[in-house]
CSV table of C-alpha atoms in Angstrom, one decimal:
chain,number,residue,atom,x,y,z
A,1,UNK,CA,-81.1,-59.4,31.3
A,2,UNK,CA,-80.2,-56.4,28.7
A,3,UNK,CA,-78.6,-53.7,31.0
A,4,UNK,CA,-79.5,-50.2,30.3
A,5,UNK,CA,-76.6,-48.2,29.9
A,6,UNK,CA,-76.3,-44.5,29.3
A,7,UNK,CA,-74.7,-44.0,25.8
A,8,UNK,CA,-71.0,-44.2,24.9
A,9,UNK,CA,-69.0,-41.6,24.3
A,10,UNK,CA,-66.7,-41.0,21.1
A,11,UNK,CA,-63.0,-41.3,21.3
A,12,UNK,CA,-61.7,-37.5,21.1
A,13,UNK,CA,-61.0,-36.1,17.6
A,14,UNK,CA,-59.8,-32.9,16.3
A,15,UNK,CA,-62.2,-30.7,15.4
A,16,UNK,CA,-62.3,-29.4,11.5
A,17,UNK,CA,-61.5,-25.6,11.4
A,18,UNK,CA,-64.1,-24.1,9.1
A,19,UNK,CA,-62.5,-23.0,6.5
A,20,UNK,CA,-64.4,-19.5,7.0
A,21,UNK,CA,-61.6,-18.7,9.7
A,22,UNK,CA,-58.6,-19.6,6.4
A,23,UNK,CA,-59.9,-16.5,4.6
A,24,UNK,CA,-60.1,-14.1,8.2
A,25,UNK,CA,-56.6,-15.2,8.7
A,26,UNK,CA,-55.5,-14.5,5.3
A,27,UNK,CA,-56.9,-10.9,5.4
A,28,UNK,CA,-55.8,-10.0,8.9
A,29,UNK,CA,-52.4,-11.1,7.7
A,30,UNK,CA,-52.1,-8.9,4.5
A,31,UNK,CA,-53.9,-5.6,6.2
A,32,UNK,CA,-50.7,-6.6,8.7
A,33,UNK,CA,-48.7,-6.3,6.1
A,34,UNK,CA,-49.5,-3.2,4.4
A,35,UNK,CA,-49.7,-1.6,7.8
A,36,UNK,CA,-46.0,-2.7,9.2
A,37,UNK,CA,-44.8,-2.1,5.7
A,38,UNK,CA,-46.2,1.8,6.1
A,39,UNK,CA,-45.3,1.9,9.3
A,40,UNK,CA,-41.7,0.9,9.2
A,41,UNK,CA,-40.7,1.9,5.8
A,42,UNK,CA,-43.2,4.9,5.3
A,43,UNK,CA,-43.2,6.7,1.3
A,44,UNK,CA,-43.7,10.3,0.7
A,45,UNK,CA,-46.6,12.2,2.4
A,46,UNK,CA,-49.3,12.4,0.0
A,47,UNK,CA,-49.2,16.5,-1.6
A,48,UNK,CA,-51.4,18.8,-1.1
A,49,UNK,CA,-53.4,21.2,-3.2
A,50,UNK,CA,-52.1,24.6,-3.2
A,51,UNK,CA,-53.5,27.7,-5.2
A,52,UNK,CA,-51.3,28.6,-8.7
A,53,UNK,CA,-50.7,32.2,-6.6
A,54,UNK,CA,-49.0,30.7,-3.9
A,55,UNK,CA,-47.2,28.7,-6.0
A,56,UNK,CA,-45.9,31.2,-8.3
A,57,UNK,CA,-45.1,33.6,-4.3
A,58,UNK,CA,-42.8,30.5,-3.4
A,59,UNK,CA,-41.0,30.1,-6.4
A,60,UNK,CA,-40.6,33.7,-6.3
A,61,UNK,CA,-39.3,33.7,-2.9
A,62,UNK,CA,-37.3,30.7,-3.3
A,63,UNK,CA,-38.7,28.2,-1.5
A,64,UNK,CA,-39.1,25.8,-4.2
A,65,UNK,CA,-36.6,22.7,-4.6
A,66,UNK,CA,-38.0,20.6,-7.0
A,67,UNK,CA,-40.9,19.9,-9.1
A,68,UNK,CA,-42.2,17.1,-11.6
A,69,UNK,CA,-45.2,18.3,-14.2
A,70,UNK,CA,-47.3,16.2,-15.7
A,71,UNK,CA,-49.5,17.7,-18.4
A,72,UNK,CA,-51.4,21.0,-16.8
A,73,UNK,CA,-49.9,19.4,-13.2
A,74,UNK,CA,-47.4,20.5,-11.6
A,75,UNK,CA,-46.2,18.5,-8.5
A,76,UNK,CA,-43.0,19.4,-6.1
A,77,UNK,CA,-41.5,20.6,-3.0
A,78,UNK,CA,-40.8,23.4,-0.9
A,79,UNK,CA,-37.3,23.8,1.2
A,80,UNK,CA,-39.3,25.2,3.8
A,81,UNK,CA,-42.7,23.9,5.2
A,82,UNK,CA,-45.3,26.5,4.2
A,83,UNK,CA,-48.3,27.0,6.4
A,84,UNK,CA,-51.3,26.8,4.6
A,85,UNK,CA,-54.8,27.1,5.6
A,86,UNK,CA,-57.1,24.6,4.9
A,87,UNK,CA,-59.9,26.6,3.5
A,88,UNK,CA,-57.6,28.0,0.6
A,89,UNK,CA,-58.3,31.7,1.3
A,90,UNK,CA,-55.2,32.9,2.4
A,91,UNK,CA,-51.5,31.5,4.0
A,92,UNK,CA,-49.1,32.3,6.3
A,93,UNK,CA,-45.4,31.6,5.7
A,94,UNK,CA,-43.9,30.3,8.7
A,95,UNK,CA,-42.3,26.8,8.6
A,96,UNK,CA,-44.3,24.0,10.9
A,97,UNK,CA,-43.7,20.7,10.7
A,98,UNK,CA,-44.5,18.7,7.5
A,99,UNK,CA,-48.0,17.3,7.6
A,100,UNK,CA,-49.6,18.5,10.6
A,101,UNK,CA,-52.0,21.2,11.3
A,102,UNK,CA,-52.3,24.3,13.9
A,103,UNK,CA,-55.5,25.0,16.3
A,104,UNK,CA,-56.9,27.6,13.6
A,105,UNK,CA,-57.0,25.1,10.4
A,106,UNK,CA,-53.6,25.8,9.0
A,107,UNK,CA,-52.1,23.1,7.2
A,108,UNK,CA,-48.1,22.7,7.5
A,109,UNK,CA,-47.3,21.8,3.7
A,110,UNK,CA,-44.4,20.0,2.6
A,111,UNK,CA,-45.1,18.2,-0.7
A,112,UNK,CA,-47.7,20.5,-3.0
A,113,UNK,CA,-49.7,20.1,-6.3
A,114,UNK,CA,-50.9,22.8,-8.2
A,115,UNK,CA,-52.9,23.0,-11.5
A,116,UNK,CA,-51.3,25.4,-14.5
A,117,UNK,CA,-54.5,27.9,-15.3
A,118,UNK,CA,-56.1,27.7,-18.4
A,119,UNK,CA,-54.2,30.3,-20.4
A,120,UNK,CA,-51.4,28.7,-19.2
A,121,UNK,CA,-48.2,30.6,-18.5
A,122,UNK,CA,-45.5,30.9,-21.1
A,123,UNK,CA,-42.3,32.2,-19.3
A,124,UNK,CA,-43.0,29.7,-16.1
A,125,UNK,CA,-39.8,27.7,-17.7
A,126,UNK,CA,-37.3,30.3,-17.2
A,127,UNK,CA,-39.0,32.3,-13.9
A,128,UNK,CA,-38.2,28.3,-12.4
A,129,UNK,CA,-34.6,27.8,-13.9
A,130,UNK,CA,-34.0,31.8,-12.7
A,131,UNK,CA,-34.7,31.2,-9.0
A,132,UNK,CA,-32.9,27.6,-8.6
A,133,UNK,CA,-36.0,25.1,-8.9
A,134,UNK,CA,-34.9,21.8,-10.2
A,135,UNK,CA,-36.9,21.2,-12.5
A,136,UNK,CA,-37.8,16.7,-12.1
A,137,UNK,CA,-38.4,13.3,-14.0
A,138,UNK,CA,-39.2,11.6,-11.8
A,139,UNK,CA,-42.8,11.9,-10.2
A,140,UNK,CA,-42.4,13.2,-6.9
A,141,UNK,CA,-44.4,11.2,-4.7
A,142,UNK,CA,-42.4,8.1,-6.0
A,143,UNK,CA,-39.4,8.6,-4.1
A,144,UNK,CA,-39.3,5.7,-2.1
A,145,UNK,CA,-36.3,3.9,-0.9
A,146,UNK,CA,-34.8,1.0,-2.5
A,147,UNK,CA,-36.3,-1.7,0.9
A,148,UNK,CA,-39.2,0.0,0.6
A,149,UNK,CA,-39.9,0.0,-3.0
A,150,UNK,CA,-39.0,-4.0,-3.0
A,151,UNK,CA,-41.7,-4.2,-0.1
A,152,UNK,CA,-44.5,-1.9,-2.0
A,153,UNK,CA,-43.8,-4.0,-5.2
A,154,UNK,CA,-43.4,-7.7,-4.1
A,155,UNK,CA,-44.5,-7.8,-0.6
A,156,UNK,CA,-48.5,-8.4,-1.5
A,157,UNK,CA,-47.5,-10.7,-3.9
A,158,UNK,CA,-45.3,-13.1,-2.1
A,159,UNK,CA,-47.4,-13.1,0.8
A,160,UNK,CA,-50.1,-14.6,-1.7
A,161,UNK,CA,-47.9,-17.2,-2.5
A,162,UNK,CA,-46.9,-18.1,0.8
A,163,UNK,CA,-50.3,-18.2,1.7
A,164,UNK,CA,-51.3,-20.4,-1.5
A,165,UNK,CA,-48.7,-22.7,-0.3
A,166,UNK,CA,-49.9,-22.9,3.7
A,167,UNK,CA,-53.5,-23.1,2.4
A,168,UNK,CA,-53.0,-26.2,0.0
A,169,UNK,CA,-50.4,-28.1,2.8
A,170,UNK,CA,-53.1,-27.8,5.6
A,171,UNK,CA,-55.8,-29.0,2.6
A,172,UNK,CA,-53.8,-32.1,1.7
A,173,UNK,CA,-52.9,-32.9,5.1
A,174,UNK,CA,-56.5,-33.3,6.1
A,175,UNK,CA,-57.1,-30.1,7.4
A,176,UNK,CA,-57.6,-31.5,11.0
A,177,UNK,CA,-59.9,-34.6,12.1
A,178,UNK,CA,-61.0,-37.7,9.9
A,179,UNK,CA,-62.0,-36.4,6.2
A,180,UNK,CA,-61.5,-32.7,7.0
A,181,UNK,CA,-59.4,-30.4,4.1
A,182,UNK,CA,-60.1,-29.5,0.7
A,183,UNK,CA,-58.2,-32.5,-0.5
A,184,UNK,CA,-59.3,-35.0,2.3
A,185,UNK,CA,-62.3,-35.7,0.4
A,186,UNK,CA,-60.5,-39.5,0.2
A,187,UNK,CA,-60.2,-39.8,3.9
A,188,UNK,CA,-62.4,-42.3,5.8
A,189,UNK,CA,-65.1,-41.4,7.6
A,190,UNK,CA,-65.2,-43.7,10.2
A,191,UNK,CA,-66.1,-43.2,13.6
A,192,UNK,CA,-63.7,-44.8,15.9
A,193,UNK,CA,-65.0,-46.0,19.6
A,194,UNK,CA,-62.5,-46.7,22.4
A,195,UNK,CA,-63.5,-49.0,25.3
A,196,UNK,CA,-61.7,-46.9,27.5
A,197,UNK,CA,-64.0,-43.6,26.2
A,198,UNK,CA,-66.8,-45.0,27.5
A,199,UNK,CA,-68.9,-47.5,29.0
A,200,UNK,CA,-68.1,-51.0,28.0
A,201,UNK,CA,-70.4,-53.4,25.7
A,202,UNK,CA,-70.0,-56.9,26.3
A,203,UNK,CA,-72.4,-59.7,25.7
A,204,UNK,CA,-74.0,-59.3,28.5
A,205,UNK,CA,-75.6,-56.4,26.8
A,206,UNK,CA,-76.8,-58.4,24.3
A,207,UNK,CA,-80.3,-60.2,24.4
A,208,UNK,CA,-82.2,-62.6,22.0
A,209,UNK,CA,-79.3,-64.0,19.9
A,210,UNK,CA,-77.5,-66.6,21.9
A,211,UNK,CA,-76.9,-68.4,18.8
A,212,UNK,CA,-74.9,-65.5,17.2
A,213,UNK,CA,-72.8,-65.3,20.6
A,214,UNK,CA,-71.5,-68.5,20.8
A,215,UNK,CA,-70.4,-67.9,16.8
A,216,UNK,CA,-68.5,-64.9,17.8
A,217,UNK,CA,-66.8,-66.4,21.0
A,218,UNK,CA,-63.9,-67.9,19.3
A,219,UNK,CA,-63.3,-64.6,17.0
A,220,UNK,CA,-62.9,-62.7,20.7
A,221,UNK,CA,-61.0,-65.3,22.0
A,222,UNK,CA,-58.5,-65.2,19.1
A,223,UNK,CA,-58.4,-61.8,19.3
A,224,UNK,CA,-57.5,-61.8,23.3
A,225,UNK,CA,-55.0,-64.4,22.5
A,226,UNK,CA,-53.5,-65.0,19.0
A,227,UNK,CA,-50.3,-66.3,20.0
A,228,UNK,CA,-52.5,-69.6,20.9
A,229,UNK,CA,-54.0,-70.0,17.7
A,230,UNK,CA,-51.0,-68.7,15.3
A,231,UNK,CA,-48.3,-71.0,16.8
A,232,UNK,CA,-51.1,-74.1,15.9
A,233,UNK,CA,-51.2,-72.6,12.2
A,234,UNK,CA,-54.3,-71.4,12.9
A,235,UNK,CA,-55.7,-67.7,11.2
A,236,UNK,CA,-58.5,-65.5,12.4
A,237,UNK,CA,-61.3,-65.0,9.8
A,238,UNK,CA,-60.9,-62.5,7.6
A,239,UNK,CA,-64.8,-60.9,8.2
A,240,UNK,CA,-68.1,-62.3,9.4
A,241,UNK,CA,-71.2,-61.3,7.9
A,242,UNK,CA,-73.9,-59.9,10.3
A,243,UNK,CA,-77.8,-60.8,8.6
A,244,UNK,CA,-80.7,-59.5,10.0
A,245,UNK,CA,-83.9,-56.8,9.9
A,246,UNK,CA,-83.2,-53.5,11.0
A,247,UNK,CA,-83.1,-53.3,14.9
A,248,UNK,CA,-82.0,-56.7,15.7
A,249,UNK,CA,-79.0,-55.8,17.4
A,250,UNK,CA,-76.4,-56.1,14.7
A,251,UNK,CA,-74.2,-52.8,15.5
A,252,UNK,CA,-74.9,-54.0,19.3
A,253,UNK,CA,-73.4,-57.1,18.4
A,254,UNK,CA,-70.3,-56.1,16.9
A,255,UNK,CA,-69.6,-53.2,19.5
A,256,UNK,CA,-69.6,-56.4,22.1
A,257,UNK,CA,-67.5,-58.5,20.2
A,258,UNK,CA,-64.4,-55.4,20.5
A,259,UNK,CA,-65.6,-55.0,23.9
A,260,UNK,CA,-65.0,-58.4,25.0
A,261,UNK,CA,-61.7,-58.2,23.3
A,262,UNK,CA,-60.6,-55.1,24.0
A,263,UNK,CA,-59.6,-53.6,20.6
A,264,UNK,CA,-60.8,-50.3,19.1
A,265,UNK,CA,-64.2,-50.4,17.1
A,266,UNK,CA,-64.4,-48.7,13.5
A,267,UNK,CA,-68.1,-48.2,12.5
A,268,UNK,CA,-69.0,-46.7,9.1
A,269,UNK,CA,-72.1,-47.3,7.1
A,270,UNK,CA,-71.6,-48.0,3.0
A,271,UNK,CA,-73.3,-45.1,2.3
A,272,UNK,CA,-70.4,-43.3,2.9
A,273,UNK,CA,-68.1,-44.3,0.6
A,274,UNK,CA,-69.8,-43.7,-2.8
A,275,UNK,CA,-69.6,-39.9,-3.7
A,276,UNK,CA,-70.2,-38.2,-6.8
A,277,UNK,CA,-66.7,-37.9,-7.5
A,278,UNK,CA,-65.0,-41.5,-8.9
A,279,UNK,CA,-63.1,-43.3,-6.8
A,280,UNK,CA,-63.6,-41.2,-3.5
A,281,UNK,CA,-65.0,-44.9,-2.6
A,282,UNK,CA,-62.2,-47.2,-3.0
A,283,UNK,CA,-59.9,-44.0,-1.3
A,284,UNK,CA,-62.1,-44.1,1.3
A,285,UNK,CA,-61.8,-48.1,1.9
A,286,UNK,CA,-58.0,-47.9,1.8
A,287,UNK,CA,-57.9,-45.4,4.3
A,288,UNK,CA,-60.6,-46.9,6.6
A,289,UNK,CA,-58.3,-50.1,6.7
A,290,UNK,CA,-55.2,-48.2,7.0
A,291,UNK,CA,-56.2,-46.5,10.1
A,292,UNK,CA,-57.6,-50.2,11.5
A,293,UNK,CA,-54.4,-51.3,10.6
A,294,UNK,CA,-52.3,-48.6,13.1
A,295,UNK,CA,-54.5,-49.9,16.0
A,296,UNK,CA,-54.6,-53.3,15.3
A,297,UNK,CA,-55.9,-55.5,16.7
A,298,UNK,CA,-59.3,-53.5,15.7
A,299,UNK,CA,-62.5,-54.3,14.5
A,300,UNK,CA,-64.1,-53.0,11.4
A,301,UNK,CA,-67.8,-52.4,11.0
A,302,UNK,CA,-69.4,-51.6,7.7
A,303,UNK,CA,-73.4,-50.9,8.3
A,304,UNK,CA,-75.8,-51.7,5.4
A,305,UNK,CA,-73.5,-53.3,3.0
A,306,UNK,CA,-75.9,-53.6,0.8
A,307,UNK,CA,-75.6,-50.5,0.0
A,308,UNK,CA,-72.8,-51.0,-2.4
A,309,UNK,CA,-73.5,-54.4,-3.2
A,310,UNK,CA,-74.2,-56.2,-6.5
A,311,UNK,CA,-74.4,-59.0,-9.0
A,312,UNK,CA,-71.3,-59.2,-10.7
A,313,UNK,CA,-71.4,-60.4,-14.1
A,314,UNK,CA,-73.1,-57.1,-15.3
A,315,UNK,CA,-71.6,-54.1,-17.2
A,316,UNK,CA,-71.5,-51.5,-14.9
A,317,UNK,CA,-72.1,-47.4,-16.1
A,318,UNK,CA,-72.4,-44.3,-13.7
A,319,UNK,CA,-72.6,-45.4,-9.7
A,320,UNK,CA,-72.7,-48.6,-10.1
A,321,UNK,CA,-69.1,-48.7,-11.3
A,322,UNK,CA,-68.0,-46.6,-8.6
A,323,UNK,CA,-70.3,-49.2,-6.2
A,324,UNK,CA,-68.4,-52.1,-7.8
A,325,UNK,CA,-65.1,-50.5,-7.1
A,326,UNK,CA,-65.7,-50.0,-3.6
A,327,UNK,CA,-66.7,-53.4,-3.1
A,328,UNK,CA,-64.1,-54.7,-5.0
A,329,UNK,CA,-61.6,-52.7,-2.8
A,330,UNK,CA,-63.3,-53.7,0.2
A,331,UNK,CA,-62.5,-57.6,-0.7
A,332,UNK,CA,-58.6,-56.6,-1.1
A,333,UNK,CA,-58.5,-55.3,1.9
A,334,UNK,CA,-59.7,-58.8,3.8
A,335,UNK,CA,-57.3,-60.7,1.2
């Protein structure tokens, strides 16, 4: 009498990592890197913009060290931090420290821009050179330390690469569990069923096909014990071909023929192994048997292998070509 047992579980298998969470990573690693990079090797304070009046005042008192111009914008430094307010209006002298601000919105300036007025101003030249400013090349807000500089100029860019490289390694390594990654489109997609994982099917669990039993007997016993049938000369079949309608019991079948033995179970229908893409089928069959082949003794079942079956003799175009090579790769295998 068929027992009714509750259904079997899969053997355990790495879960895929969507590759949604690749991308996260990769941005929470570069805005890492721009803020260590900041943080431990920070540039020159970003200048603020000061009246041409208070400009021309400083040089005049000579608090100016250095400035760069760039067409009608002039760019610099004073020796002293001046305290400017933030609405423009009017300034106080006294030195701060660089970059912060006071309870009544006065800004402490260090680095300054300034715009040249329209009518420009024709003896600015030597009023600068007459009270000591040094008068710059080099744009001021560019003076960065040679570490730091290296970092600001190839730091994004070799953490793209690295990431390129980490990226494509995980891909062609499978990218965790049977057929996961970018590049594991070749891997089998087989599911693989441990007796140990689950409830065990035997023939007991099997009703209605006493003839196919007794044809399978031998096949588990050889499997139990091959030593008694190899030292006699004697081989195990290379595969036996399950026929029936749908729902006779055919993947029952099989699953008790490895539980009676003992071995692991691969089940994959044919319909998996044809893909748009030529030759993911006979990748996929190589696989499927490779990983058969690290827990031998196993048994392999293929459902609905019709599904890539056909007369040979034909010229083959399109997916049947690609059906004719899976097939094709699938009788290797067994060779």
């Amino acid at each position: 009498m068929k027992k009714n047992n509750p259904p079997r579980k899969q053997s355990s298998i790495p879960s895929k990592i969507p590759p949604r969470t690749t991308w996260v990573v990769f941005l929470v690693i570069l805005l890492l890197n721009f803020w260590l990079v900041r943080l431990l090797l920070p540039g020159a304070e970003e200048p603020v913009t000061v009246p041409y009046t208070l400009f021309k005042q400083e040089v005049g008192r000579g608090n100016v060290r250095v400035i760069f111009s760039r067409g009608e914008t002039i760019m610099g430094r004073f020796k002293s931090p001046v305290s400017f307010p933030a609405d423009g209006e009017s300034y106080a002298r006294p030195g701060g420290t660089a970059g912060s601000s006071s309870s009544e919105g006065m800004v402490v300036v260090d680095a300054f821009t300034t715009t040249l007025p329209f009518f420009l101003d024709p003896g600015l030249e030597e009023f600068l050179i007459g009270h000591g400013v040094v008068i710059s090349a080099k744009p001021i807000q560019e003076e960065r330390g040679p570490i730091a500089t290296i970092l600001y100029s190839f730091g994004p860019g070799i953490l793209l690469i690295a990431f390129y490289i980490w990226f494509f390694r995980r891909a062609a390594g499978g990218g965790g569990g049977m057929g996961g990654g970018l590049m594991g489109i070749g891997k089998s997609k087989a599911r693989r069923y441990d007796q140990e994982a689950g409830p065990k099917v035997t023939f007991e669990d099997v009703a209605g096909i006493d003839e196919a039993e007794n044809e399978l007997v031998e096949i588990v016993d050889f499997l139990k014990d091959p030593k008694k049938y190899t030292r006699l000369g004697g081989t195990a079949p290379k595969g036996v071909l399950l026929i029936g309608a749908p729902g006779t019991g055919k993947t029952l079948l099989a699953k008790a023929v490895a539980g009676e033995a003992g071995v692991p179970f691969f089940s994959m229908s044919a319909a998996e192994f044809v893909e748009m893409i030529v030759g993911v089928g006979a990748a996929r069959v190589r696989d499927l048997f490779k990983q058969a082949r690290e827990h031998a003794p196993a048994i392999i079942f293929i459902d609905e292998l019709d599904a890539i079956g056909r007369a040979r003799g034909h010229a083959a175009i399109g997916g049947s070509s690609e059906q004719e090579q899976t097939l094709n790769q699938i009788l290797t295998e067994m060779d």
